Coordinates of C-alpha atoms in Angstrom, one line a residue:
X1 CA 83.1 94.8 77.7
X2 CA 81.6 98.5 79.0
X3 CA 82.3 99.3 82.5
X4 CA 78.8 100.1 84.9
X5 CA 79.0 104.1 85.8
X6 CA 80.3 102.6 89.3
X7 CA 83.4 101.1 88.2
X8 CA 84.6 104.6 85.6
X9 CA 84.3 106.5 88.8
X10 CA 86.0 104.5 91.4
X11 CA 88.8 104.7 88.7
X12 CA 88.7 108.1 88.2
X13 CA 88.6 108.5 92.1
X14 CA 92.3 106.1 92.1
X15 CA 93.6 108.4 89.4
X16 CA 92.9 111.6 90.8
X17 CA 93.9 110.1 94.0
X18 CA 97.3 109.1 93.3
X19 CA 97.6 112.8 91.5
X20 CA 96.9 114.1 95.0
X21 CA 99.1 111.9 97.1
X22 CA 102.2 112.8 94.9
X23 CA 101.1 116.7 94.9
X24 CA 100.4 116.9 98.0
X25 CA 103.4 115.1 99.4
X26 CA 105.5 117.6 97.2
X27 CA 103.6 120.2 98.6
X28 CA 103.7 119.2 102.4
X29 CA 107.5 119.0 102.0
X30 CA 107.7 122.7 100.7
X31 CA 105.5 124.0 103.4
X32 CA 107.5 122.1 106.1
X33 CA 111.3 122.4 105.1
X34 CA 111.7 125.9 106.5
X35 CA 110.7 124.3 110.2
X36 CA 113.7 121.6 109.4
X37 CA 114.5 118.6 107.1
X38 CA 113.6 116.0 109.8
X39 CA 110.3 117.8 110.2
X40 CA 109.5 118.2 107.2
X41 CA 110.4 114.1 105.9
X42 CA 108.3 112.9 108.9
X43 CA 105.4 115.0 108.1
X44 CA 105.8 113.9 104.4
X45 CA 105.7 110.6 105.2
X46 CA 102.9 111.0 107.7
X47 CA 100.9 112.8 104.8
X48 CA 101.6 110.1 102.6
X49 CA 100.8 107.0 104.6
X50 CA 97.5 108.4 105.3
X51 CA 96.5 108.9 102.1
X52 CA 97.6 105.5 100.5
X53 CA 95.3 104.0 103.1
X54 CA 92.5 106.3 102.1
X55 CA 93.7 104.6 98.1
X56 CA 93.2 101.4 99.4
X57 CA 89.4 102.0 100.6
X58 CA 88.8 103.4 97.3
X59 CA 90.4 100.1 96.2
X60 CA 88.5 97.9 98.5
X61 CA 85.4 99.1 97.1
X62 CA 86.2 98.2 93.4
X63 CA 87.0 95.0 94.6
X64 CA 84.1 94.2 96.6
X65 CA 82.0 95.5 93.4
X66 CA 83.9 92.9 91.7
X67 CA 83.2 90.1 94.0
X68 CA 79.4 91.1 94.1
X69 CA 79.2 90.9 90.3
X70 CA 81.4 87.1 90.6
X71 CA 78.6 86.1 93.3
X72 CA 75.8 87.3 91.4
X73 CA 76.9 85.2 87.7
X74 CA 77.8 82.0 90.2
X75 CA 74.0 82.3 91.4
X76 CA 72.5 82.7 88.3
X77 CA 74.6 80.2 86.9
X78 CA 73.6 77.8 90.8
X79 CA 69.7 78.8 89.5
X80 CA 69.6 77.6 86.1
X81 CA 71.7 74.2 87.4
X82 CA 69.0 73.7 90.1
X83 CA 66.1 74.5 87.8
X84 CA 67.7 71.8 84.9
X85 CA 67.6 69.1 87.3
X86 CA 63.8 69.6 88.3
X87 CA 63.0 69.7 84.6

């Protein structure tokens, strides 16, 4: 089964999103361990909360595409049901 040109990009989004989190965490530490360890874990961790929760709106919205597409066959599906039963 193909995948709609909505679906390839939200996972592309994910992948290149998780590629940033663990970068930029990696990063973020680098920048921040001359100003202290403690510093620089909290900000790390501050870094990568924020961004997991920007992951799960990117996740929310594959999910709520899925659901759509689930609603939309249970219709058709409610449609053809109610127009048998006129018949």
């Amino acid at each position: 089964m193909q995948k709609d040109i909505y679906g390839r990009i939200i996972n592309f989004l994910l992948g290149a999103s998780w590629a940033i989190v663990l970068l930029g965490a990696l990063i973020t530490f680098k920048l921040f361990i001359t100003l202290g360890l403690a510093l620089a874990i909290f900000l790390t961790l501050l870094y990568t909360i924020i961004s997991l929760f920007l992951i799960l709106g990117l996740d929310a919205f594959l999910v709520n595409k899925k659901r759509l597409q689930e609603a939309q066959k249970q219709t058709k599906l409610l449609e053809e049901i109610k127009n048998g039963m006129l018949n």
